[in-house]
XYZ file of C-alpha atoms in Angstrom:
680
model
C -15.363 -17.095 -95.336
C -12.381 -18.241 -93.358
C -9.865 -16.484 -95.561
C -11.694 -13.210 -95.195
C -11.710 -13.478 -91.375
C -7.918 -14.194 -91.478
C -7.177 -11.264 -93.555
C -9.252 -8.941 -91.187
C -7.542 -10.254 -88.158
C -4.174 -9.765 -89.889
C -5.175 -6.252 -90.739
C -6.266 -5.517 -87.236
C -2.901 -6.883 -85.800
C -0.773 -4.952 -88.215
C -2.687 -1.606 -87.310
C -2.376 -2.253 -83.553
C 1.303 -3.063 -83.772
C 2.073 0.347 -85.625
C 0.021 2.209 -83.067
C 1.860 0.557 -80.207
C 5.331 1.297 -81.821
C 4.467 5.017 -82.356
C 3.189 5.313 -78.711
C 6.280 3.711 -77.145
C 8.741 5.816 -79.288
C 7.089 8.990 -78.112
C 7.157 7.981 -74.412
C 10.821 6.543 -74.587
C 12.122 9.843 -75.626
C 11.264 11.266 -72.257
C 12.617 8.475 -70.148
C 16.068 7.122 -69.190
C 16.373 3.525 -68.140
C 19.482 1.507 -67.584
C 19.908 -2.227 -68.177
C 20.634 -4.807 -70.660
C 17.344 -5.688 -72.063
C 16.906 -4.584 -75.644
C 13.360 -4.300 -76.837
C 14.064 -4.030 -80.627
C 13.336 -7.795 -80.973
C 9.807 -7.299 -79.506
C 8.685 -5.990 -82.922
C 10.390 -8.484 -85.165
C 7.342 -10.690 -85.113
C 5.276 -8.163 -86.822
C 7.796 -6.976 -89.441
C 6.412 -9.211 -92.125
C 3.076 -8.103 -91.472
C 3.346 -4.410 -91.694
C 6.252 -4.571 -94.189
C 8.219 -1.912 -92.458
C 11.807 -2.310 -90.856
C 11.741 -2.667 -87.098
C 13.011 0.393 -85.219
C 15.514 -0.508 -82.470
C 15.618 1.833 -79.458
C 19.106 2.880 -78.175
C 17.606 2.988 -74.526
C 17.148 0.144 -72.308
C 14.776 -0.888 -69.606
C 15.665 -2.064 -66.037
C 13.260 -4.675 -64.598
C 12.710 -3.618 -60.861
C 13.381 -6.003 -58.099
C 10.489 -7.714 -56.551
C 8.939 -5.678 -53.645
C 8.404 -7.503 -50.325
C 5.469 -6.196 -48.412
C 4.770 -6.647 -44.759
C 1.771 -8.627 -43.626
C 0.173 -5.445 -42.149
C 0.865 -3.394 -45.413
C -2.765 -3.330 -46.602
C -4.070 -2.467 -43.168
C -1.552 0.261 -42.776
C -2.521 1.805 -46.208
C -6.187 1.697 -45.233
C -5.497 3.193 -41.740
C -3.659 6.122 -43.438
C -6.868 7.123 -45.254
C -8.857 7.463 -42.048
C -8.431 10.233 -39.572
C -9.144 10.122 -35.890
C -12.795 10.639 -34.952
C -12.938 13.101 -32.013
C -16.467 11.969 -31.132
C -15.429 8.262 -30.936
C -13.991 6.573 -27.839
C -10.747 4.794 -27.643
C -10.261 1.823 -29.858
C -10.109 -0.529 -26.869
C -13.747 0.168 -25.872
C -15.478 0.238 -29.300
C -16.483 -3.411 -29.220
C -18.859 -2.767 -26.229
C -20.591 0.720 -26.379
C -22.051 0.094 -22.848
C -18.462 0.067 -21.418
C -17.439 3.233 -23.243
C -15.838 5.328 -20.460
C -17.011 8.855 -19.727
C -14.796 9.815 -16.918
C -11.056 9.337 -16.203
C -11.917 6.890 -13.312
C -14.155 4.849 -15.691
C -11.395 4.721 -18.194
C -9.009 3.291 -15.645
C -11.513 0.905 -14.339
C -12.675 -0.467 -17.779
C -9.098 -0.642 -18.971
C -8.008 -2.691 -15.987
C -11.197 -4.864 -16.204
C -10.464 -5.606 -19.876
C -6.770 -6.496 -19.259
C -7.921 -8.506 -16.044
C -10.407 -10.597 -18.309
C -7.522 -11.343 -20.640
C -5.288 -12.322 -17.837
C -7.834 -14.616 -16.433
C -8.373 -16.332 -19.757
C -4.723 -16.842 -20.306
C -4.336 -18.209 -16.833
C -6.965 -20.855 -17.287
C -5.607 -21.643 -20.680
C -2.067 -22.095 -19.455
C -3.083 -23.896 -16.139
C -5.332 -26.420 -17.928
C -3.734 -26.714 -21.425
C -5.108 -30.252 -22.076
C -8.707 -28.715 -22.358
C -7.475 -26.228 -25.159
C -5.544 -28.395 -27.504
C -7.952 -28.162 -30.534
C -6.610 -25.571 -33.028
C -9.311 -23.785 -34.872
C -7.027 -21.093 -36.475
C -6.028 -21.497 -40.136
C -3.148 -20.900 -40.415
C -1.763 -21.795 -37.135
C -1.363 -18.885 -34.605
C 1.134 -20.000 -31.869
C 0.270 -17.095 -29.510
C -3.332 -18.280 -29.240
C -2.206 -21.733 -28.095
C -1.479 -22.649 -24.396
C 2.060 -21.849 -23.168
C 4.030 -24.667 -21.781
C 4.330 -23.981 -18.014
C 5.577 -27.387 -16.889
C 8.801 -28.934 -17.683
C 8.614 -31.821 -20.084
C 12.016 -33.255 -19.461
C 12.277 -34.869 -15.959
C 15.770 -36.350 -16.024
C 18.781 -34.430 -14.853
C 20.519 -33.535 -18.015
C 21.800 -30.463 -19.875
C 18.776 -30.530 -22.198
C 16.513 -30.237 -19.197
C 18.546 -27.297 -18.053
C 18.145 -25.520 -21.305
C 14.421 -26.158 -21.238
C 14.198 -24.563 -17.767
C 16.245 -21.526 -18.949
C 13.984 -21.137 -21.875
C 10.928 -21.103 -19.488
C 12.613 -18.490 -17.413
C 12.544 -20.585 -14.111
C 15.510 -19.123 -12.312
C 15.376 -21.242 -9.181
C 14.732 -24.496 -10.857
C 17.370 -23.806 -13.490
C 19.924 -23.123 -10.745
C 18.942 -26.238 -8.689
C 19.330 -28.439 -11.756
C 22.665 -26.859 -12.521
C 23.856 -27.745 -9.032
C 22.523 -31.219 -9.432
C 24.444 -31.767 -12.610
C 27.722 -30.724 -10.991
C 27.089 -32.867 -8.052
C 26.482 -35.752 -10.393
C 29.860 -35.076 -12.093
C 28.193 -33.890 -15.304
C 30.051 -30.988 -16.971
C 27.931 -28.225 -18.350
C 29.040 -26.566 -21.540
C 30.109 -22.935 -21.379
C 27.552 -21.707 -23.693
C 24.717 -23.250 -21.599
C 26.236 -21.744 -18.481
C 26.414 -18.337 -20.093
C 22.780 -18.738 -20.920
C 22.178 -19.485 -17.233
C 24.085 -16.463 -16.173
C 22.095 -14.301 -18.581
C 18.907 -15.520 -16.949
C 20.169 -15.019 -13.394
C 21.602 -11.505 -13.968
C 18.623 -10.275 -15.919
C 16.150 -11.180 -13.165
C 18.392 -10.369 -10.355
C 18.593 -14.070 -8.934
C 14.807 -14.218 -8.471
C 12.045 -15.891 -10.380
C 10.206 -13.383 -12.603
C 6.703 -12.273 -11.572
C 4.412 -14.774 -13.339
C 1.904 -12.979 -15.601
C -1.850 -13.889 -15.664
C -1.705 -15.536 -12.121
C -4.433 -14.243 -9.861
C -3.857 -13.719 -6.208
C -4.249 -16.672 -4.091
C -5.495 -16.377 -0.411
C -3.533 -18.245 2.200
C -2.810 -17.771 5.774
C 0.007 -15.280 5.182
C -2.248 -13.058 2.945
C -5.138 -13.201 5.435
C -2.850 -11.927 8.051
C -1.641 -9.099 5.841
C -5.215 -8.182 4.930
C -6.120 -7.767 8.594
C -3.763 -4.737 8.879
C -5.151 -1.218 8.643
C -6.567 -0.354 5.382
C -4.667 2.906 5.194
C -1.533 1.193 3.881
C -3.359 0.069 0.661
C -3.822 3.586 -0.392
C -0.471 5.084 0.501
C 1.973 6.262 -2.120
C 4.714 3.976 -3.224
C 8.089 4.687 -1.438
C 11.532 4.438 -2.992
C 12.157 1.270 -0.807
C 9.222 -0.399 -2.485
C 10.712 0.228 -5.927
C 14.189 -0.935 -5.192
C 13.363 -4.317 -3.649
C 15.452 -6.194 -6.195
C 19.091 -5.498 -5.490
C 22.371 -7.230 -6.124
C 23.203 -9.495 -3.185
C 26.641 -10.422 -2.093
C 27.756 -13.886 -3.342
C 24.496 -14.668 -4.988
C 24.009 -17.449 -7.438
C 25.404 -15.529 -10.485
C 28.774 -14.827 -8.590
C 28.933 -18.433 -7.345
C 28.393 -20.025 -10.773
C 30.762 -17.440 -12.393
C 33.569 -18.496 -9.799
C 32.984 -22.094 -10.736
C 33.942 -21.355 -14.327
C 37.464 -22.568 -15.008
C 37.887 -20.252 -18.035
C 35.065 -17.640 -18.193
C 34.838 -15.939 -21.710
C 33.754 -12.426 -22.663
C 30.057 -13.436 -22.641
C 30.362 -14.545 -18.967
C 31.879 -11.306 -17.857
C 29.299 -9.364 -19.973
C 26.302 -11.097 -18.227
C 27.796 -10.507 -14.756
C 28.600 -6.812 -15.305
C 25.407 -5.953 -16.920
C 23.513 -7.626 -13.998
C 25.466 -5.831 -11.472
C 24.889 -2.361 -13.131
C 21.222 -3.178 -13.462
C 20.725 -3.910 -9.774
C 22.883 -1.243 -8.320
C 26.363 -2.871 -7.680
C 28.283 -0.261 -9.685
C 31.615 -0.438 -7.851
C 31.627 -4.283 -8.170
C 30.871 -3.959 -11.913
C 33.991 -1.872 -12.423
C 36.006 -4.330 -10.382
C 34.711 -7.263 -12.375
C 35.681 -5.212 -15.553
C 39.286 -4.932 -14.163
C 39.401 -8.660 -13.751
C 38.383 -9.016 -17.332
C 41.201 -6.907 -18.644
C 43.556 -8.740 -16.376
C 42.506 -12.011 -18.018
C 43.501 -10.483 -21.290
C 39.822 -10.468 -22.707
C 38.156 -7.699 -24.535
C 34.836 -6.235 -23.507
C 31.891 -5.976 -25.901
C 29.558 -3.153 -26.757
C 26.857 -3.951 -24.356
C 29.371 -4.139 -21.415
C 30.770 -0.777 -22.272
C 27.300 0.737 -22.465
C 26.430 -0.619 -19.021
C 29.729 0.818 -17.638
C 29.065 4.234 -19.021
C 25.662 4.276 -17.476
C 27.259 3.405 -14.071
C 30.159 5.917 -14.312
C 28.264 8.834 -12.669
C 27.540 6.505 -9.666
C 30.979 5.788 -8.725
C 32.458 9.288 -8.892
C 31.364 12.262 -6.941
C 32.724 15.351 -8.848
C 31.477 16.328 -12.313
C 34.894 16.347 -13.819
C 35.754 12.900 -12.480
C 32.565 11.517 -13.964
C 33.308 12.874 -17.321
C 36.984 11.745 -17.168
C 35.744 8.163 -16.435
C 33.313 8.324 -19.300
C 36.004 9.487 -21.732
C 38.403 6.726 -20.461
C 35.779 4.060 -21.155
C 35.326 5.558 -24.655
C 39.001 5.480 -25.364
C 39.170 1.901 -24.281
C 36.470 1.060 -26.703
C 38.531 2.511 -29.531
C 41.594 0.654 -28.220
C 39.600 -2.676 -28.235
C 38.064 -1.857 -31.585
C 34.612 -1.880 -30.336
C 32.331 0.296 -32.493
C 29.829 2.244 -30.480
C 26.166 2.262 -31.423
C 22.922 4.302 -30.710
C 22.717 2.865 -27.154
C 26.319 4.027 -26.516
C 25.409 7.595 -27.502
C 22.324 7.456 -25.322
C 24.209 6.112 -22.453
C 26.827 8.820 -22.549
C 24.184 11.538 -22.775
C 22.197 9.869 -19.919
C 25.250 9.946 -18.004
C 26.006 13.587 -18.816
C 22.696 14.487 -17.164
C 24.399 13.809 -13.940
C 27.510 15.998 -14.728
C 25.974 19.510 -14.254
C 27.774 22.292 -16.202
C 30.351 19.733 -17.542
C 27.376 17.896 -19.312
C 26.285 21.207 -20.962
C 29.736 21.757 -22.290
C 30.271 18.161 -23.622
C 26.943 17.201 -24.854
C 27.220 18.653 -28.467
C 30.718 17.538 -29.070
C 29.761 13.973 -28.058
C 26.826 14.153 -30.593
C 29.169 15.467 -33.286
C 31.589 12.530 -32.796
C 28.836 9.993 -32.935
C 27.461 11.475 -36.151
C 30.898 11.271 -37.665
C 30.505 7.531 -36.995
C 27.126 7.487 -38.954
C 25.116 7.097 -35.833
C 21.677 8.710 -36.109
C 19.989 10.083 -33.036
C 16.790 8.718 -31.635
C 14.139 10.415 -29.666
C 15.804 9.264 -26.456
C 18.996 11.050 -27.575
C 17.044 14.240 -27.846
C 15.322 13.536 -24.536
C 18.655 13.363 -22.735
C 19.971 16.413 -24.600
C 16.897 18.595 -23.502
C 17.250 17.093 -19.911
C 20.814 18.279 -19.740
C 19.986 21.924 -20.486
C 16.452 22.097 -18.970
C 16.439 20.875 -15.331
C 12.911 20.598 -13.760
C 12.313 23.654 -11.537
C 15.607 25.335 -12.517
C 15.537 28.707 -13.872
C 15.870 29.021 -17.783
C 18.835 31.215 -18.447
C 19.865 31.536 -22.046
C 19.037 28.079 -23.157
C 15.701 28.749 -24.695
C 16.957 28.147 -28.224
C 18.054 24.560 -27.607
C 14.448 23.254 -27.854
C 14.039 25.042 -31.053
C 17.090 23.553 -32.484
C 16.027 20.026 -31.396
C 12.484 20.592 -33.115
C 14.176 21.763 -36.227
C 16.031 18.460 -36.321
C 13.008 16.194 -35.664
C 10.137 18.039 -37.383
C 8.380 16.072 -40.011
C 10.382 12.780 -39.340
C 8.752 9.474 -38.345
C 10.590 7.673 -35.547
C 10.576 3.954 -34.560
C 11.250 2.687 -31.024
C 15.019 2.024 -30.526
C 15.525 2.859 -26.841
C 13.206 2.523 -23.839
C 13.720 6.206 -23.139
C 12.198 7.186 -26.570
C 8.771 7.337 -24.733
C 10.077 10.276 -22.586
C 10.579 12.612 -25.459
C 7.145 14.112 -25.727
C 6.381 14.660 -22.084
C 9.880 16.082 -21.622
C 9.507 18.603 -24.591
C 5.963 19.548 -23.414
C 7.365 20.172 -19.900
C 9.915 22.478 -21.288
C 7.327 24.326 -23.461
C 5.177 24.820 -20.380
C 8.128 26.012 -18.267
C 9.233 28.592 -21.037
C 5.659 29.543 -22.060
C 6.516 28.712 -25.581
C 3.330 28.005 -27.452
C 5.114 27.824 -30.888
C 7.266 25.039 -29.993
C 4.336 23.239 -28.206
C 2.406 23.197 -31.474
C 5.526 21.811 -33.190
C 5.816 19.137 -30.582
C 2.176 18.201 -31.070
C 2.548 18.231 -34.750
C 5.407 15.731 -34.549
C 3.170 13.424 -32.492
C 1.026 13.062 -35.508
C 3.672 12.255 -38.034
C 3.642 8.633 -39.063
C 3.457 6.382 -36.033
C 5.172 8.691 -33.591
C 2.064 8.477 -31.417
C 3.150 5.006 -30.386
C 6.135 6.722 -28.637
C 3.882 8.698 -26.390
C 4.015 6.098 -23.588
C 1.551 4.519 -21.570
C -1.771 5.897 -20.315
C -0.063 7.735 -17.439
C 2.449 9.302 -19.678
C -0.238 10.277 -22.147
C -2.201 12.083 -19.331
C 0.961 13.901 -18.317
C 1.596 15.143 -21.830
C -1.974 16.405 -22.530
C -2.308 17.912 -19.050
C 0.876 20.025 -19.781
C -0.387 20.818 -23.232
C -3.840 22.023 -22.023
C -2.334 24.006 -19.149
C -0.130 25.904 -21.793
C -3.116 26.458 -24.006
C -5.227 27.931 -21.068
C -2.364 30.294 -20.285
C -1.249 31.387 -23.774
C -4.162 31.044 -26.165
C -7.425 32.758 -26.447
C -10.624 30.874 -25.389
C -11.820 30.079 -28.825
C -8.540 28.341 -29.746
C -8.508 26.518 -26.444
C -12.170 25.313 -26.856
C -11.178 24.021 -30.362
C -8.550 21.762 -28.920
C -10.693 20.967 -26.044
C -13.615 19.671 -28.167
C -11.127 17.844 -30.438
C -9.300 15.817 -27.752
C -11.747 15.514 -24.744
C -12.821 12.931 -23.992
C -11.832 10.821 -27.155
C -8.085 10.972 -26.316
C -7.796 12.776 -22.926
C -9.757 12.929 -19.742
C -8.723 16.278 -17.992
C -8.074 16.405 -14.201
C -9.838 18.780 -11.960
C -6.601 20.979 -11.997
C -6.901 21.340 -15.662
C -10.622 22.147 -15.489
C -9.673 24.873 -12.960
C -7.201 26.251 -15.617
C -9.995 26.290 -18.154
C -12.259 28.226 -15.742
C -9.436 30.727 -15.264
C -9.074 30.992 -18.983
C -12.793 31.805 -19.333
C -12.445 34.474 -16.811
C -9.403 35.957 -18.509
C -11.181 36.259 -21.890
C -14.477 37.387 -20.280
C -16.374 34.334 -21.417
C -18.088 33.227 -18.236
C -21.244 32.607 -20.310
C -19.737 29.304 -21.238
C -19.519 28.065 -17.586
C -22.915 26.054 -17.841
C -21.469 24.047 -20.680
C -18.250 23.547 -18.806
C -20.243 22.343 -15.806
C -21.857 19.689 -17.839
C -18.456 18.337 -18.810
C -17.309 18.555 -15.196
C -20.115 16.310 -14.208
C -19.398 13.907 -17.095
C -15.710 13.717 -16.350
C -16.314 12.833 -12.682
C -15.110 15.942 -11.083
C -18.398 17.262 -9.618
C -17.356 16.018 -6.205
C -14.218 18.197 -6.140
C -14.851 20.966 -3.529
C -12.314 23.414 -4.705
C -13.421 23.165 -8.295
C -17.150 23.633 -7.599
C -16.401 26.626 -5.335
C -14.235 28.196 -7.918
C -17.179 27.753 -10.445
C -19.740 29.245 -7.960
C -17.416 32.223 -7.304
C -17.136 33.075 -11.016
C -20.892 32.909 -11.601
C -21.596 35.191 -8.567
C -18.854 37.818 -9.071
C -20.413 39.904 -11.900
C -23.826 40.609 -13.315
C -24.537 39.531 -16.800
C -27.645 39.824 -19.139
C -30.803 38.014 -18.119
C -30.363 35.057 -20.462
C -26.865 34.220 -18.954
C -28.238 34.743 -15.481
C -30.887 32.275 -16.088
C -28.463 29.649 -17.306
C -26.300 30.427 -14.199
C -29.263 29.894 -12.032
C -30.063 26.491 -13.562
C -26.399 25.559 -13.166
C -26.473 26.585 -9.446
C -29.563 24.597 -8.777
C -27.843 21.585 -10.460
C -24.906 22.123 -8.211
C -27.160 22.191 -5.132
C -28.314 18.673 -6.063
C -24.700 17.446 -5.864
C -24.344 18.897 -2.418
C -27.686 17.386 -1.163
C -27.334 13.891 -2.590
C -23.826 13.330 -3.743
C -22.834 9.932 -5.164
C -25.297 7.102 -4.452
C -26.948 9.080 -1.641
C -23.664 9.780 0.111
C -22.710 13.472 0.714
C -19.473 14.327 -0.831
C -19.357 18.057 -0.617
C -19.678 20.202 2.484
C -21.533 23.521 2.426
C -19.290 26.458 3.318
C -20.370 30.062 3.991
C -18.733 31.069 0.698
C -20.463 28.386 -1.431
C -23.884 29.164 0.149
C -23.280 33.001 -0.363
C -22.242 32.496 -3.980
C -25.184 30.213 -4.839
C -27.647 32.550 -3.252
C -26.115 35.571 -5.222
C -26.540 33.739 -8.399
C -30.221 32.923 -7.793
C -30.958 36.626 -6.655
C -29.302 37.811 -9.936
C -31.769 35.743 -11.875
C -34.658 36.890 -9.645
C -35.189 33.409 -8.327
C -36.077 34.866 -4.810
C -37.935 31.803 -3.533
C -35.161 29.491 -4.437
C -32.711 31.872 -2.800
C -34.699 32.109 0.351
C -34.865 28.333 0.649
C -31.049 28.361 0.290
C -30.816 31.027 2.991
C -32.159 28.609 5.515
C -29.331 26.246 4.969
C -26.970 28.637 6.851
C -28.596 27.638 10.147
C -28.987 23.958 9.070
C -25.270 23.692 8.362
C -24.021 25.967 11.231
C -22.743 28.512 8.788
C -22.888 32.501 9.189
C -24.059 34.582 6.240
C -22.129 37.801 5.428
C -23.828 41.251 5.828
C -23.099 41.963 2.315
C -25.279 38.926 1.302
C -28.201 40.013 3.570
C -28.131 43.513 2.196
C -28.163 42.215 -1.452
C -31.151 39.935 -0.367
C -33.024 42.869 1.222
C -32.769 44.759 -2.060
C -34.226 41.968 -3.912
C -37.052 41.772 -1.339
C -37.674 45.482 -1.595
C -38.171 45.071 -5.411
C -40.877 42.315 -4.822
C -42.359 44.390 -1.890
C -42.444 41.398 0.507
C -42.549 43.010 3.940
C -42.971 39.720 5.765
C -39.776 38.432 4.086
C -37.865 41.490 4.978
C -38.821 41.152 8.761
C -37.732 37.535 8.687
C -34.491 38.548 7.136
C -33.848 40.910 10.052
C -34.606 38.007 12.409
C -32.258 35.757 10.707
C -29.529 38.528 10.980
C -30.296 38.863 14.757
C -30.238 35.236 15.194
C -26.709 35.106 14.051
C -25.829 38.180 16.162
C -24.451 39.957 13.074
C -23.020 43.334 13.866
C -24.810 44.903 10.866
C -28.289 44.006 12.319
C -29.066 47.609 13.607
C -28.443 48.995 10.216
C -30.551 46.277 8.524
C -33.347 47.177 10.949
C -33.150 50.785 10.052
C -33.402 50.064 6.475
C -36.416 47.896 6.809
C -38.123 50.667 8.966
C -37.381 53.292 6.400
C -38.012 51.338 3.053
C -41.037 49.228 4.017
C -44.580 50.040 5.131
C -44.719 47.980 8.455
C -47.599 47.151 10.768
C -47.531 48.066 14.321
C -46.842 44.541 15.302
C -43.788 44.345 12.832
C -42.518 47.784 14.030
C -42.702 46.483 17.642
C -40.972 43.288 16.719
C -38.117 45.265 15.028
C -37.749 47.546 17.962
C -37.406 44.579 20.342
C -34.738 43.137 17.909
C -32.943 46.475 17.926
C -32.895 46.671 21.727
C -31.696 42.952 21.872
C -28.818 43.503 19.372
C -27.814 46.717 21.313
C -27.622 44.816 24.497
C -25.700 41.979 22.971
C -23.118 44.424 21.849
């Protein structure tokens, strides 16, 4: 029994080995591998069993190197299989459906509320770390643990100085450095350079502490007693440039105390001066570095190139200074990088026509050094040739060339100005009315993770506002509505101006029947309190007559608008009736044969001290005639006489001729005619 089983097993192994060898021989004939691993020996074990000579393959196999995957690789692979849901809200609000924003104001409010909640939690964790020491996370996640906000080393030592530098406490680090010098303790040059880096980066000020709520004290109470108008004013340039380079600040003082400052010391000082606007002083410090027989580094040159347009007035002089800095880089054997290229292109934006003539040669030189352009490079290039508000003359092909270069590529953040590319490119598309390039720009946004380079919420709104404005101008309404339904409100909350562009697009394509649907979106987006937008919508509905079904939908929309005028938000009236809005709304109701509703609206002219037009009263009289309402016709004449309209006598004549009046009504009209004649 055992021998029969062993023979069967041996026969099965021999048969399997022959089939495997035949399969591999067929597949290897179509492959080409390189390496040093011979596979002929893999079949030597079965040579005795099948009693056939082993076939050695002349080809070899290369064992691939081990692939190292990122921690997010699986999540990224899963995310690539899912497309954006146009009916879903932003990912930030999907955890709480009740707080899903429906308007742009709610989006801002909920976003700020969510971020404020995080900041409040971080504040309590970092303020009272002793209550949050238990670590539940496995493995340990450092970012979820409290940050160390208080210094642990109390003694005056270099270790304490390093600790305060790491905690970004500028004032405390400077004070401790002075204490060390007063105690006669020398501080190493490396630590001093770290202190210079800290001071120059933050402009000799402590950085604004994150997650710290506003605290009320006597000073803040005094400020809050000032007029409230200042809180809502726009930010001025003086508010944005509070941090400037001060004369003889701590950075200059500490730098002067160094007996032999090295390249790092000069680099920190020069970069700080450029960052905070001391451009001339930065070049003076660079001259001191050369006099000390030191060489500059790449970061120092990048900062000086950025500052070059600020120290010269004429375009040629600015460019000559940039060229001189590039030549010095070559002499000092400092290899430029991508940030150098972007600094040159950014400086050329301030060089007028010289910038246009030198932009492409600079790019060619940098490409010869194997420097690939980033989105920031293309942003500066477009800004050189397309100035906001300037006429486009013969430069419309630059954007097309740029899109030919970047189309289909996935970019990663390499420069802070990368986030300016998409809004800059879409601005140019809007200025040049180039719909084809706009589609290419938007298509590039969907490649890979380029959407991350669209910028913050404010920049995102600018991008989509320009895109939709261009769609409204250049595309037919069906294409426009396709984009509208795809992006609103899952990605974009259009402003009232964009909604007005949409109404004008409906008017251009003669699709005013869609106005009631757009009105629902206007209410949902929170723009129902925009006077100009609502009046534009009423004017479009009242301008022409449509079929009865459309007019009925217009009438329902008009009555819904009337509720906005009557109550507003939380009982507060936000819109004011004008003669035009009242006339348009009444015209819409009359076209739908809603005479009683129109009559009720007509009384609002007197309530709100508005004067109806003669055209409206004549239109109203025609509708009254169709209904045969004699009493209403007489009242209409009385309303006209009450406003002392010059067309009252003609209105009286029409009523007398077209209606069967009683003696009392005729006498009343005669008296009104005499009264109107005397008033003239």
